[in-house]
PDB file of C-alpha atoms in Angstrom:
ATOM      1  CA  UNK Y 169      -0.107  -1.621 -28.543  1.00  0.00           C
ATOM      2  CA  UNK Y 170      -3.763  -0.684 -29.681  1.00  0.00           C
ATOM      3  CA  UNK Y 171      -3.819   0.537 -33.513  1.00  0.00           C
ATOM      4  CA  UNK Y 172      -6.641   1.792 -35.075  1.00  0.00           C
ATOM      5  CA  UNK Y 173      -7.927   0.158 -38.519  1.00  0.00           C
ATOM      6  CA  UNK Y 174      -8.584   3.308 -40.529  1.00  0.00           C
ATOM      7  CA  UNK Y 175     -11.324   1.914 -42.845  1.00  0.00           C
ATOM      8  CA  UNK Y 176     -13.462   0.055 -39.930  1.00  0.00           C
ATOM      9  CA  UNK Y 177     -12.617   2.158 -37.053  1.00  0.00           C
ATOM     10  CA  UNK Y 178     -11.853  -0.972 -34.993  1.00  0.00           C
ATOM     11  CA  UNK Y 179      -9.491  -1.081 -32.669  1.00  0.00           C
ATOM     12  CA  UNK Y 180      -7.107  -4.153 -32.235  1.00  0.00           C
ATOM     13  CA  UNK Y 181      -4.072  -5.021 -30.530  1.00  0.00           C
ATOM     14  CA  UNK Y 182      -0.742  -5.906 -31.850  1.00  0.00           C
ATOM     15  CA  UNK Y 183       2.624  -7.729 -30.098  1.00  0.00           C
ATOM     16  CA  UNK Y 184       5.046  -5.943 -31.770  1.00  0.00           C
ATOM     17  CA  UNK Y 185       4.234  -2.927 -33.616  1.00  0.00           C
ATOM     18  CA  UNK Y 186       7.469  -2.966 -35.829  1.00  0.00           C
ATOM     19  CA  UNK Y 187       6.076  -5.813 -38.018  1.00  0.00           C
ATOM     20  CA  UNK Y 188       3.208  -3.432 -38.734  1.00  0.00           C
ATOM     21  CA  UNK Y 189       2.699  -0.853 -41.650  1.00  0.00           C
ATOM     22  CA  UNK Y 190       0.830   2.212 -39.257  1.00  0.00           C
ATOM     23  CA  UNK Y 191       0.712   6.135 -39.262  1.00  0.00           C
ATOM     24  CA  UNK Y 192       0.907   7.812 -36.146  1.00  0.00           C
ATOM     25  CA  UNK Y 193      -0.874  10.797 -35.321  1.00  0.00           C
ATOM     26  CA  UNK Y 194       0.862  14.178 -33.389  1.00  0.00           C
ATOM     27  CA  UNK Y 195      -2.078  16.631 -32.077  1.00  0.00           C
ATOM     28  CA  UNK Y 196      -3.001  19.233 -29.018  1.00  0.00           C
ATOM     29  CA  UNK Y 197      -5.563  17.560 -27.029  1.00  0.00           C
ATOM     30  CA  UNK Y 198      -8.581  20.051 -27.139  1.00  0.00           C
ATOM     31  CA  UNK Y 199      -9.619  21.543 -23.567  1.00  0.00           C
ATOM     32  CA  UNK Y 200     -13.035  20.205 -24.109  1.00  0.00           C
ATOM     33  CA  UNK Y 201     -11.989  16.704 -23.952  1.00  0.00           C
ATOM     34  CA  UNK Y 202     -11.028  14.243 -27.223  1.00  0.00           C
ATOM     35  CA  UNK Y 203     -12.581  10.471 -27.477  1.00  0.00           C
ATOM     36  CA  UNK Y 204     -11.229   8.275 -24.885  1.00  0.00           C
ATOM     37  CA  UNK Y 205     -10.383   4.071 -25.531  1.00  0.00           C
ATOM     38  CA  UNK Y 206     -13.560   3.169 -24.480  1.00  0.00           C
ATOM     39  CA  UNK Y 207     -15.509   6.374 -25.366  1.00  0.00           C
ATOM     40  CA  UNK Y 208     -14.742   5.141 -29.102  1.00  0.00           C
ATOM     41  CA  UNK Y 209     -16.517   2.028 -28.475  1.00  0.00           C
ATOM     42  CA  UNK Y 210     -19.414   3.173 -26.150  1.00  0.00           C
ATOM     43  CA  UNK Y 211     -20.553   5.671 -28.669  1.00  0.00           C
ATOM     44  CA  UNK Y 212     -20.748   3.377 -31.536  1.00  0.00           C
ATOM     45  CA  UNK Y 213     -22.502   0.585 -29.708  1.00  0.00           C
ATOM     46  CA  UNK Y 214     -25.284   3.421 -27.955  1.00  0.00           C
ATOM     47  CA  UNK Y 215     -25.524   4.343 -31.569  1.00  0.00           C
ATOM     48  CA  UNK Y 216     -25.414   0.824 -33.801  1.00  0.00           C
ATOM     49  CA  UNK Y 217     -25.917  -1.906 -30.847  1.00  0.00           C
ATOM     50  CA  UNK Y 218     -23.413  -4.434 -29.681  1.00  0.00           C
ATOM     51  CA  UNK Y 219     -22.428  -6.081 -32.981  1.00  0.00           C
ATOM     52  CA  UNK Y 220     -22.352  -3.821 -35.740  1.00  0.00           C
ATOM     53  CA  UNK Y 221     -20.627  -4.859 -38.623  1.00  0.00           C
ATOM     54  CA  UNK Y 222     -17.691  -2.638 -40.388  1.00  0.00           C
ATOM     55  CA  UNK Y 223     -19.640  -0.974 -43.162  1.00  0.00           C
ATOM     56  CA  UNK Y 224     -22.190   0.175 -40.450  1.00  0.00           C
ATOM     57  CA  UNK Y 225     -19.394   1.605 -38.167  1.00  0.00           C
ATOM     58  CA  UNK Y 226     -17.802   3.150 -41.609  1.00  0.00           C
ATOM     59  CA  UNK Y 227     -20.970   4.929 -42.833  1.00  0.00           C
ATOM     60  CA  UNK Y 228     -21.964   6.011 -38.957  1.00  0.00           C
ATOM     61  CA  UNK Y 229     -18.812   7.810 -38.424  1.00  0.00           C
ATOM     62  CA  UNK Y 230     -18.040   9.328 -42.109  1.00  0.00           C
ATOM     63  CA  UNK Y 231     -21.843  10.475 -41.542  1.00  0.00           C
ATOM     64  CA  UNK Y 232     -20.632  12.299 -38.192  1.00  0.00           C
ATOM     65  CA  UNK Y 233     -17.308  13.561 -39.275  1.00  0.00           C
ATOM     66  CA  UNK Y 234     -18.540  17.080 -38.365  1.00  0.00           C
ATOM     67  CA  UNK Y 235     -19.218  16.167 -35.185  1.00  0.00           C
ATOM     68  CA  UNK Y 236     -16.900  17.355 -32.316  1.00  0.00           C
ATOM     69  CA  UNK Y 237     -16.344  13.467 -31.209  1.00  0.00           C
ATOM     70  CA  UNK Y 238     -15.492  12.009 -34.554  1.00  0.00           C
ATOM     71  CA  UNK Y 239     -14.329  15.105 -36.308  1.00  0.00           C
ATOM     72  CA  UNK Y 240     -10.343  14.638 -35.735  1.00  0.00           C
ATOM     73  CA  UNK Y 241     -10.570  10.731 -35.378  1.00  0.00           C
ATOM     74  CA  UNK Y 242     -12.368  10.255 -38.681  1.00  0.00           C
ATOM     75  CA  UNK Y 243     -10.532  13.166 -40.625  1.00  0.00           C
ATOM     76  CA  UNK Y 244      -6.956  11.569 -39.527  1.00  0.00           C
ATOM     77  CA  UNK Y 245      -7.945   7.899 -40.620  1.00  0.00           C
ATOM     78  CA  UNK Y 246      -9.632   9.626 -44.377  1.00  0.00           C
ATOM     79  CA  UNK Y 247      -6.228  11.292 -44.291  1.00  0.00           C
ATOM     80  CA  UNK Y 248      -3.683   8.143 -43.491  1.00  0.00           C
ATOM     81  CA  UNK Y 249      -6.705   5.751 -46.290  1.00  0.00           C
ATOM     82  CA  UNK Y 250      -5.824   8.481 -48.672  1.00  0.00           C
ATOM     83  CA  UNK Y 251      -2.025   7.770 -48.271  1.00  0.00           C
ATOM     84  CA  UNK Y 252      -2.216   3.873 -48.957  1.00  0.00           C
ATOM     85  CA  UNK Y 253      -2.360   3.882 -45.049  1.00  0.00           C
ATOM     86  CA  UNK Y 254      -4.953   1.097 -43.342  1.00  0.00           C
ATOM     87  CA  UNK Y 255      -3.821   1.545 -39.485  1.00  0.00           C
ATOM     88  CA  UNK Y 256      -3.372   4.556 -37.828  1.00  0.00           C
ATOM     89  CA  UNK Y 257      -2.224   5.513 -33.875  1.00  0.00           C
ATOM     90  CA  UNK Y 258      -3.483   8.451 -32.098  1.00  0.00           C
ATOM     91  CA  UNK Y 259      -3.169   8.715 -28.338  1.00  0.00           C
ATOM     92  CA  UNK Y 260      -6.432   9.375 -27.180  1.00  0.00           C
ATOM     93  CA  UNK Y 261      -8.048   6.382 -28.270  1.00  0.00           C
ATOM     94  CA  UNK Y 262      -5.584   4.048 -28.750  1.00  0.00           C
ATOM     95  CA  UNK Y 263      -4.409   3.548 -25.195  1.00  0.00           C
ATOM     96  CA  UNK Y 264      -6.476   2.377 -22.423  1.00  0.00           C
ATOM     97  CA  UNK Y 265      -5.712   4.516 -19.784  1.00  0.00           C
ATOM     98  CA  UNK Y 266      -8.829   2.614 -17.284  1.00  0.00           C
ATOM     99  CA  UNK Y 267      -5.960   0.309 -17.092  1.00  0.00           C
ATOM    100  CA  UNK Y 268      -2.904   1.196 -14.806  1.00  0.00           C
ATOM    101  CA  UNK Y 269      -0.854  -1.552 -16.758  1.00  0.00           C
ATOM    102  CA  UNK Y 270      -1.386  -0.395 -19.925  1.00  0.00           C
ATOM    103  CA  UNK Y 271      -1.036   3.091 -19.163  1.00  0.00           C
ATOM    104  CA  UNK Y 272       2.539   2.396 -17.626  1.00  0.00           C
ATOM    105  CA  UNK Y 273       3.275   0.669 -20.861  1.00  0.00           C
ATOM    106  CA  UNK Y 274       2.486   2.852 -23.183  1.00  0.00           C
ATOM    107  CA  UNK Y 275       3.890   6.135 -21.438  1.00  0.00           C
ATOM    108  CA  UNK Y 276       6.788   3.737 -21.586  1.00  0.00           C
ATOM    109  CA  UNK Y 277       7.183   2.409 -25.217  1.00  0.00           C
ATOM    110  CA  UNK Y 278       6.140   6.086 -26.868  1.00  0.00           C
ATOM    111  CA  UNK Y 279       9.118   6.918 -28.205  1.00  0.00           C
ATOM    112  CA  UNK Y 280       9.662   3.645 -29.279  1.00  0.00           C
ATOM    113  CA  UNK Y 281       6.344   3.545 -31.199  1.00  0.00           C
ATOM    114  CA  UNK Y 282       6.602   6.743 -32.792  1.00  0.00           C
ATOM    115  CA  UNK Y 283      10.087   5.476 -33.860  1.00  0.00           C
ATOM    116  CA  UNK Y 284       8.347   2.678 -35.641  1.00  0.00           C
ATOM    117  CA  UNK Y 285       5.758   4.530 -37.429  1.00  0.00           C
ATOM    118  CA  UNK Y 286       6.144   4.416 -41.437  1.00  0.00           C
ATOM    119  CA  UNK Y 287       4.704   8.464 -41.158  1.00  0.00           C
ATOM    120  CA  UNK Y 288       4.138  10.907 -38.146  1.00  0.00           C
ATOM    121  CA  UNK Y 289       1.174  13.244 -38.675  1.00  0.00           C
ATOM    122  CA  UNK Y 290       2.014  16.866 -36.823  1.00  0.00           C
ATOM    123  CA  UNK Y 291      -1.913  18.008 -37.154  1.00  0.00           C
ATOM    124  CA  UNK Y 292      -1.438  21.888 -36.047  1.00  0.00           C
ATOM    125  CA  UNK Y 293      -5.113  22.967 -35.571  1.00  0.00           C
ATOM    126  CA  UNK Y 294      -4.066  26.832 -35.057  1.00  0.00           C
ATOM    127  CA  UNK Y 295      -2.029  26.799 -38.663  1.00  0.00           C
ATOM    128  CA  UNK Y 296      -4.722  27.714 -41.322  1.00  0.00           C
ATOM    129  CA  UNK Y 297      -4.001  26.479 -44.896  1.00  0.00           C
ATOM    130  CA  UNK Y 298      -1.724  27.782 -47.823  1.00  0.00           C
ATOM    131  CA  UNK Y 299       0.499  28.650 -44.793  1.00  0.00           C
ATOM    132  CA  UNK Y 300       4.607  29.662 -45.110  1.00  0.00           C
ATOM    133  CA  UNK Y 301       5.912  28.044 -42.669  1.00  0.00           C
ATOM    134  CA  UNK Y 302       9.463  29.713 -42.963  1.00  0.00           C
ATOM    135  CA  UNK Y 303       7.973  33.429 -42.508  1.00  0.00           C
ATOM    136  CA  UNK Y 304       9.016  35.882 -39.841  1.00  0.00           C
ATOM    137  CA  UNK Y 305       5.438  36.254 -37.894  1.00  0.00           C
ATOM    138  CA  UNK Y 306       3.717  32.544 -39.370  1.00  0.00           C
ATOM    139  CA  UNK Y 307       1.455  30.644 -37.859  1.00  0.00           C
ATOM    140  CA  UNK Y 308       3.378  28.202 -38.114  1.00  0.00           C
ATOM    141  CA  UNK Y 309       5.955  29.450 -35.459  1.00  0.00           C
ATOM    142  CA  UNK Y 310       3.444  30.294 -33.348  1.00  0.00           C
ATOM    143  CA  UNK Y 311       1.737  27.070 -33.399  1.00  0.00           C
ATOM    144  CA  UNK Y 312       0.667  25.372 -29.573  1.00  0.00           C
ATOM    145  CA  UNK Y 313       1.865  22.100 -30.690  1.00  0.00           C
ATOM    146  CA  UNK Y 314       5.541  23.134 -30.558  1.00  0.00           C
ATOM    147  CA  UNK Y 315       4.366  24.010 -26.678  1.00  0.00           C
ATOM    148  CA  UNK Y 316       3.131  20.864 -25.325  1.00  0.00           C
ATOM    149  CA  UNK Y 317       5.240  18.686 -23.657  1.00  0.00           C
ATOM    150  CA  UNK Y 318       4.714  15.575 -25.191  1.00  0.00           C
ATOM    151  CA  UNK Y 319       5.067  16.408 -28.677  1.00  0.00           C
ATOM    152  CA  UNK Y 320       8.965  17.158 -28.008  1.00  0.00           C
ATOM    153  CA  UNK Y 321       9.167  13.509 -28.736  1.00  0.00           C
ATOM    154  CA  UNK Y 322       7.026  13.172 -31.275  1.00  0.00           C
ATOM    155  CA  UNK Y 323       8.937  15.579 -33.215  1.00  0.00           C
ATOM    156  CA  UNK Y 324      12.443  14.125 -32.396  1.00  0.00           C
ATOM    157  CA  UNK Y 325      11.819  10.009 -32.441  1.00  0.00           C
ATOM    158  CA  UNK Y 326       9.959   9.544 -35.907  1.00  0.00           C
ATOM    159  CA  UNK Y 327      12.370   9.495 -39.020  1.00  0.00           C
ATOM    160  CA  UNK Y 328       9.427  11.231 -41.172  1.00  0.00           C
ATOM    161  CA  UNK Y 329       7.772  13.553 -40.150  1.00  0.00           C
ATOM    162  CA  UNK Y 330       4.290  15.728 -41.924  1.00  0.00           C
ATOM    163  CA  UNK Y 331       2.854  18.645 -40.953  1.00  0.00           C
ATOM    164  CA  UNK Y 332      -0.240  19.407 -41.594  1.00  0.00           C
ATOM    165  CA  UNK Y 333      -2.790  22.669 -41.294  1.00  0.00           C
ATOM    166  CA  UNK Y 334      -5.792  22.798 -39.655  1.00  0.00           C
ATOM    167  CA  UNK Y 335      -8.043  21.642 -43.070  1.00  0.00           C
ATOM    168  CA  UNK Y 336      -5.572  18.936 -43.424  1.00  0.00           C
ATOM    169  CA  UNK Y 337      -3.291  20.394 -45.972  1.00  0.00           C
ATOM    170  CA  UNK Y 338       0.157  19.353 -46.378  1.00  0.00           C
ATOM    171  CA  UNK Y 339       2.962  22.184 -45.053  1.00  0.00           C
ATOM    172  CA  UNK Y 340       5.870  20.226 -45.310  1.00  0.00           C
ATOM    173  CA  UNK Y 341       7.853  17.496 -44.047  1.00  0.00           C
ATOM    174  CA  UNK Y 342       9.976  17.921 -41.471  1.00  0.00           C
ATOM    175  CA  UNK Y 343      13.545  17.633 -43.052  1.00  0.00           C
ATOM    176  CA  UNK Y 344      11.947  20.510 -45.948  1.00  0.00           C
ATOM    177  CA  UNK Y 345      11.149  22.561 -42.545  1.00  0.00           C
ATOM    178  CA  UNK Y 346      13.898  21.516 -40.497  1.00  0.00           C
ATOM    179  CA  UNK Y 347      15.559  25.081 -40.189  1.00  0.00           C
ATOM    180  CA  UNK Y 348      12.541  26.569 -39.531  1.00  0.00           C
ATOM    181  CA  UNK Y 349      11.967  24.010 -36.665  1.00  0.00           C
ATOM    182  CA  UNK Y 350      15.341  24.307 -35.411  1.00  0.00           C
ATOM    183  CA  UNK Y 351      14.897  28.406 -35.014  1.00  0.00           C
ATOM    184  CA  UNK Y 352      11.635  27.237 -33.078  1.00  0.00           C
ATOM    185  CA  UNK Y 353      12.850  24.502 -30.914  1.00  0.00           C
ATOM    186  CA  UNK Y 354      16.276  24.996 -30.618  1.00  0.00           C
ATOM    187  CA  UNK Y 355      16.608  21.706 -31.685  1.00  0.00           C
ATOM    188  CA  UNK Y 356      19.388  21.107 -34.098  1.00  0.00           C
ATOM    189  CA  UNK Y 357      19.221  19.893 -37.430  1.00  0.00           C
ATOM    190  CA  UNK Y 358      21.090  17.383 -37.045  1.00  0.00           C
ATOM    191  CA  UNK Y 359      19.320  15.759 -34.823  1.00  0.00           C
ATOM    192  CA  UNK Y 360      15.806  16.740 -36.454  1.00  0.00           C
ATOM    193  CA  UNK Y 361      16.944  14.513 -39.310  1.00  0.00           C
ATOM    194  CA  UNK Y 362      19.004  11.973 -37.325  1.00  0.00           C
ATOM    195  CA  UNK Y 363      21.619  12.825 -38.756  1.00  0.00           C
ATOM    196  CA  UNK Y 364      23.055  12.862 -35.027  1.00  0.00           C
ATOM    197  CA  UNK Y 365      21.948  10.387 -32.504  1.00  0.00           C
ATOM    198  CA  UNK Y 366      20.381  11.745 -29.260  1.00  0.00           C
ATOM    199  CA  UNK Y 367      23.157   9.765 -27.293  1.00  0.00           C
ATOM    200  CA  UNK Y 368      25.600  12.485 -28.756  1.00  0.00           C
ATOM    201  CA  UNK Y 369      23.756  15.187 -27.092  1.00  0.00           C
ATOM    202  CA  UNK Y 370      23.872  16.620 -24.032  1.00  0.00           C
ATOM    203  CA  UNK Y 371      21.418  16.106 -20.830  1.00  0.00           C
ATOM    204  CA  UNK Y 372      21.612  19.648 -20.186  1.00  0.00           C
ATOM    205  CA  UNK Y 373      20.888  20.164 -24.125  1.00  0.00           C
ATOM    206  CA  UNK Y 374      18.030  17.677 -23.893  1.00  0.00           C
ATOM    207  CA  UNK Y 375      16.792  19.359 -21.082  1.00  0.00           C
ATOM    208  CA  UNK Y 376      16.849  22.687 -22.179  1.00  0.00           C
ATOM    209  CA  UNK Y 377      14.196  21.393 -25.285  1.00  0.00           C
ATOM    210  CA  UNK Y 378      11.746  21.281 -22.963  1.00  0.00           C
ATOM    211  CA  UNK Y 379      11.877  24.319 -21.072  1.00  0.00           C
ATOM    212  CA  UNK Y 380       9.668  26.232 -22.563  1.00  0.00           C
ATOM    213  CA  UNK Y 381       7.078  23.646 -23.066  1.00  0.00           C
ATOM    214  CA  UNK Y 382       3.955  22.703 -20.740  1.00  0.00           C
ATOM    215  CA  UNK Y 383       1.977  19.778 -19.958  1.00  0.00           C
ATOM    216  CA  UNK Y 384      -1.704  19.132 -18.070  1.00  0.00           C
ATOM    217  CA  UNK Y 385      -0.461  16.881 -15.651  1.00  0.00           C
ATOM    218  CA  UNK Y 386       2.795  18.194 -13.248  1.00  0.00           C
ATOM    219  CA  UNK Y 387       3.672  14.449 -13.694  1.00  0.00           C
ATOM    220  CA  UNK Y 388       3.854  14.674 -17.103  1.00  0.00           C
ATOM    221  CA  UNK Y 389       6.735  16.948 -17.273  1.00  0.00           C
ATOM    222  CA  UNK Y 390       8.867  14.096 -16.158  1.00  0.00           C
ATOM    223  CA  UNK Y 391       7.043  11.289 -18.449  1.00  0.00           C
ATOM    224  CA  UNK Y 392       6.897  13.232 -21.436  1.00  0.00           C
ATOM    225  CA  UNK Y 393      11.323  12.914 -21.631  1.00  0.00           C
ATOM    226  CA  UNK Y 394      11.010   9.510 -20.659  1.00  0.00           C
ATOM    227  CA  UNK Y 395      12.366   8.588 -24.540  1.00  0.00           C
ATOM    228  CA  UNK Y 396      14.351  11.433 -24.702  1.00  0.00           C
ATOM    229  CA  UNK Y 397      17.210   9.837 -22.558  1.00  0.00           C
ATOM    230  CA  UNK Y 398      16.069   6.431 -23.182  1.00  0.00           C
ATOM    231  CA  UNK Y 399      14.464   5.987 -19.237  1.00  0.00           C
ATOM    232  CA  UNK Y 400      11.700   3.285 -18.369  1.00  0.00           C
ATOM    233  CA  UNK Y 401      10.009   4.240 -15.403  1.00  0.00           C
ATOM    234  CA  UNK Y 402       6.805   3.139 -13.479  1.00  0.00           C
ATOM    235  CA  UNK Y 403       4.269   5.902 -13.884  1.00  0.00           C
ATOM    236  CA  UNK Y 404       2.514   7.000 -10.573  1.00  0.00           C
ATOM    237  CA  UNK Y 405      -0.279   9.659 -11.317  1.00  0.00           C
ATOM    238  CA  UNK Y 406      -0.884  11.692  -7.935  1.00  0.00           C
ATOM    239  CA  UNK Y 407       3.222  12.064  -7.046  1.00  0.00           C
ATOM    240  CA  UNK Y 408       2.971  15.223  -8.602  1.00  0.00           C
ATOM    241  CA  UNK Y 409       6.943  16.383  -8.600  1.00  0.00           C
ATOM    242  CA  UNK Y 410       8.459  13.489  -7.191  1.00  0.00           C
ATOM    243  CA  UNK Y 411       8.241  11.926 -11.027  1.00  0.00           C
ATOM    244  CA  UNK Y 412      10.441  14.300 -11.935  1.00  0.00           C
ATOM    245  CA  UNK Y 413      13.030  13.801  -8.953  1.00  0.00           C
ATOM    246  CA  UNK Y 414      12.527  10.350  -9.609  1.00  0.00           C
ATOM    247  CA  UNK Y 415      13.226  10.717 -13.631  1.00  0.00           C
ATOM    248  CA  UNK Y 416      16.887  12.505 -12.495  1.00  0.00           C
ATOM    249  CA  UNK Y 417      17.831   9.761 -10.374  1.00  0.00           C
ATOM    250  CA  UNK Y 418      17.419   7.394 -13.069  1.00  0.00           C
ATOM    251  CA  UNK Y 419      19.293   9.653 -15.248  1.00  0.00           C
ATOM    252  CA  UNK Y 420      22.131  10.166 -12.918  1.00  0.00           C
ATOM    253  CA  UNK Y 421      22.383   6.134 -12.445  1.00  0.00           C
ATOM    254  CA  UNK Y 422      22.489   5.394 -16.010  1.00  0.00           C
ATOM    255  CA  UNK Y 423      24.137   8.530 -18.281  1.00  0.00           C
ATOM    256  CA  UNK Y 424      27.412   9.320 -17.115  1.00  0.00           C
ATOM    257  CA  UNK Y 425      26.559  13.149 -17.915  1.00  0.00           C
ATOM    258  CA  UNK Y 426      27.246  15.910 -14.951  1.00  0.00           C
ATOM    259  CA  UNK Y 427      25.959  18.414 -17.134  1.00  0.00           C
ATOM    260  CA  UNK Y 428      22.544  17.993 -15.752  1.00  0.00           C
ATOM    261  CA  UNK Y 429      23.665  20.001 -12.477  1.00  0.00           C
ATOM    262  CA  UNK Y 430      24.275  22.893 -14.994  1.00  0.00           C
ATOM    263  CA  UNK Y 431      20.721  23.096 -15.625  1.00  0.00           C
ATOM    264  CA  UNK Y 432      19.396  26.841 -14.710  1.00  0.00           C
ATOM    265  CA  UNK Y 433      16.250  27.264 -12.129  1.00  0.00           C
ATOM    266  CA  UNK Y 434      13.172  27.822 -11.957  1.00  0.00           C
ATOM    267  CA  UNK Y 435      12.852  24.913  -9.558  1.00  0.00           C
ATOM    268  CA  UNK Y 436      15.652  23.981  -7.139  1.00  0.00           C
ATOM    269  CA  UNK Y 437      15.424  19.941  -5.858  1.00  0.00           C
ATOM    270  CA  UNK Y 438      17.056  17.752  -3.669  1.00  0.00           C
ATOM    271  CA  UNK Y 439      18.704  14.130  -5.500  1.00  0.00           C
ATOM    272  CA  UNK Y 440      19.526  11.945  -2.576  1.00  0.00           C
ATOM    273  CA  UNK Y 441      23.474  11.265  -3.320  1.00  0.00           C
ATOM    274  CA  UNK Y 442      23.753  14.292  -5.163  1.00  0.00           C
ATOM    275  CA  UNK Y 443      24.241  18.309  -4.264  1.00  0.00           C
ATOM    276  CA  UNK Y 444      20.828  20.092  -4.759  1.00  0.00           C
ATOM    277  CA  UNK Y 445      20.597  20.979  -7.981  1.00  0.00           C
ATOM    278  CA  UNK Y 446      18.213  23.086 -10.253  1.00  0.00           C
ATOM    279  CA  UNK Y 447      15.558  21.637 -12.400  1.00  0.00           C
ATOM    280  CA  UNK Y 448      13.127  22.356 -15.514  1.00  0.00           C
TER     281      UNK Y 448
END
C-alpha cells in the first residue's frame, strides 16, 4: 500500500497498513482527469529537478493549490495536517495502476484499507457549504458521490466516516447523518454504523445497493463489490462483462445465499452450473 505523507507530499510504501495512523480520502474522479501515481512525481521533478528536498516540494505545491493538478491533492492533505493527521490515501495517486500487480492488489485489499483508516473523508464537490444535509430537496441528497460505484464501499467499510462540502467544510459524520444516508442509499442503519455485520445481510440486499449506481469502466461494476461480499478476484481490464459473471460464480461457490437468483433484470446472464439468472 502507497500512503501519502501529507506535509512532504512523498509517497512511500507500507507492509501492513493497520500498524499505520492514515486518513483516507472518498471523492468523484473529475472527467478531466485527476493526478495519476506517477503524474505526482513527474510534475514535481519537471518543476524542482530530480532531488528536491521536502520543504521545496511543500512550498511548490501549497504555492499551486489553485491549480487544477494540485488543487484536491493539496487541499485534502492541509485538511487531514489540520486534524493531527500526517498520512493520507487517495486513489488516484496512491496506487500505481502502470503496474498490473499492483493494480490487482489494490482493487483487491480496498475494502480492507478503508476498513483500516483512523477517518474516511466523503469530499462531495457538488454540496456547497453551510449545507442541511437532512432537507427534502439538499444538495446533499443529490450529491454524484452517492452515484459512483466505488464509493458504495467506501461508505459501508470505514467505521468513521466525514463528509465534507465542496470548500472543505464539515457536514457531518456519518452516524449524525446516518438516516439521511439510509433514505439515500437504502442502506440500513444498522449496517451504516456496524451495528450489523454485512455477513447478516442478504446478497440480493447487497446487490440491490448498487443498482442505481455507475462506474467508468463496465468492469468496474463487478470490482467495485469485490469487499462487499468479501471476494478476491484477479482483475482483467478488457473482459468487459465477463468480470461480473465471473464475480457471481465466486459468490455462488463461497456464500451459501440463493437469493442472488432473485435479483430483478436489467441484464439476464448465463452461470455455468446454475439456471440463467438476472443481474445488476
Amino acid at each position: 500500500m502507497w500512503l501519502l505523507d501529507a506535509t512532504t507530499f512523498a509517497l512511500f510504501s507500507v507492509d501492513d497498513p493497520s500498524q499505520v495512523r492514515y486518513a483516507a480520502v472518498s471523492h468523484v474522479w473529475n472527467a478531466l482527469g485527476e493526478p495519476s501515481f506517477q503524474a505526482l512525481h513527474t510534475e514535481i521533478e519537471r518543476t524542482l529537478g530530480s532531488e528536491p528536498d521536502d520543504e521545496q516540494v511543500q512550498a511548490y505545491i501549497e504555492g499551486h493549490g489553485n491549480h487544477a493538478f494540485w488543487s484536491k491533492i493539496a487541499s485534502a492533505c492541509a485538511f487531514a495536517r489540520a486534524h493531527g493527521y500526517q498520512y493520507i490515501w487517495i486513489d488516484t495517486c496512491c496506487i500505481n495502476k502502470m503496474s498490473s500487480a499492483e493494480l490487482s492488489e489494490a482493487v483487491n485489499s480496498m475494502f480492507e484499507w478503508y476498513a483500516q483508516a483512523s477517518v474516511r473523508y466523503a469530499y462531495l464537490h457538488d454540496v456547497p457549504d453551510h449545507e442541511y444535509p437532512s432537507g427534502e430537496r439538499s444538495k446533499f441528497r443529490s450529491s454524484k458521490w452517492f452515484k459512483r460505484g466505488w464509493t458504495l464501499q467506501e461508505l459501508v467499510a470505514p467505521r468513521f466516516v466525514v463528509f465534507l462540502s465542496k470548500d472543505w467544510t464539515v457536514l457531518g459524520t456519518k452516524h449524525v447523518l446516518a438516516r439521511v444516508i439510509e433514505e439515500i442509499t437504502h442502506i440500513s442503519r444498522a449496517v451504516l454504523t456496524h451495528e450489523e455485520s454485512l455477513d447478516a445481510v442478504s446478497i440480493a440486499e447487497r446487490m440491490s445497493w448498487a443498482s442505481e449506481r455507475q462506474t467508468t469502466r463496465v468492469e468496474d461494476e463487478a470490482y467495485s463489490l469485490l469487499g462487499i461480499f468479501g471476494i478476491h478476484m484477479p482483475t482483467i481490464y478488457g473482459e468487459g462483462n465477463q468480470a461480473f459473471i465471473r464475480l457471481q460464480e465466486e459468490i455462488l461457490r463461497r456464500i451459501p445465499d440463493q437469493s442472488l437468483f432473485a435479483i430483478s433484470p436489467p441484464a439476464t446472464v448465463y452461470v455455468p452450473g446454475f439456471p440463467s439468472c438476472s443481474l445488476i
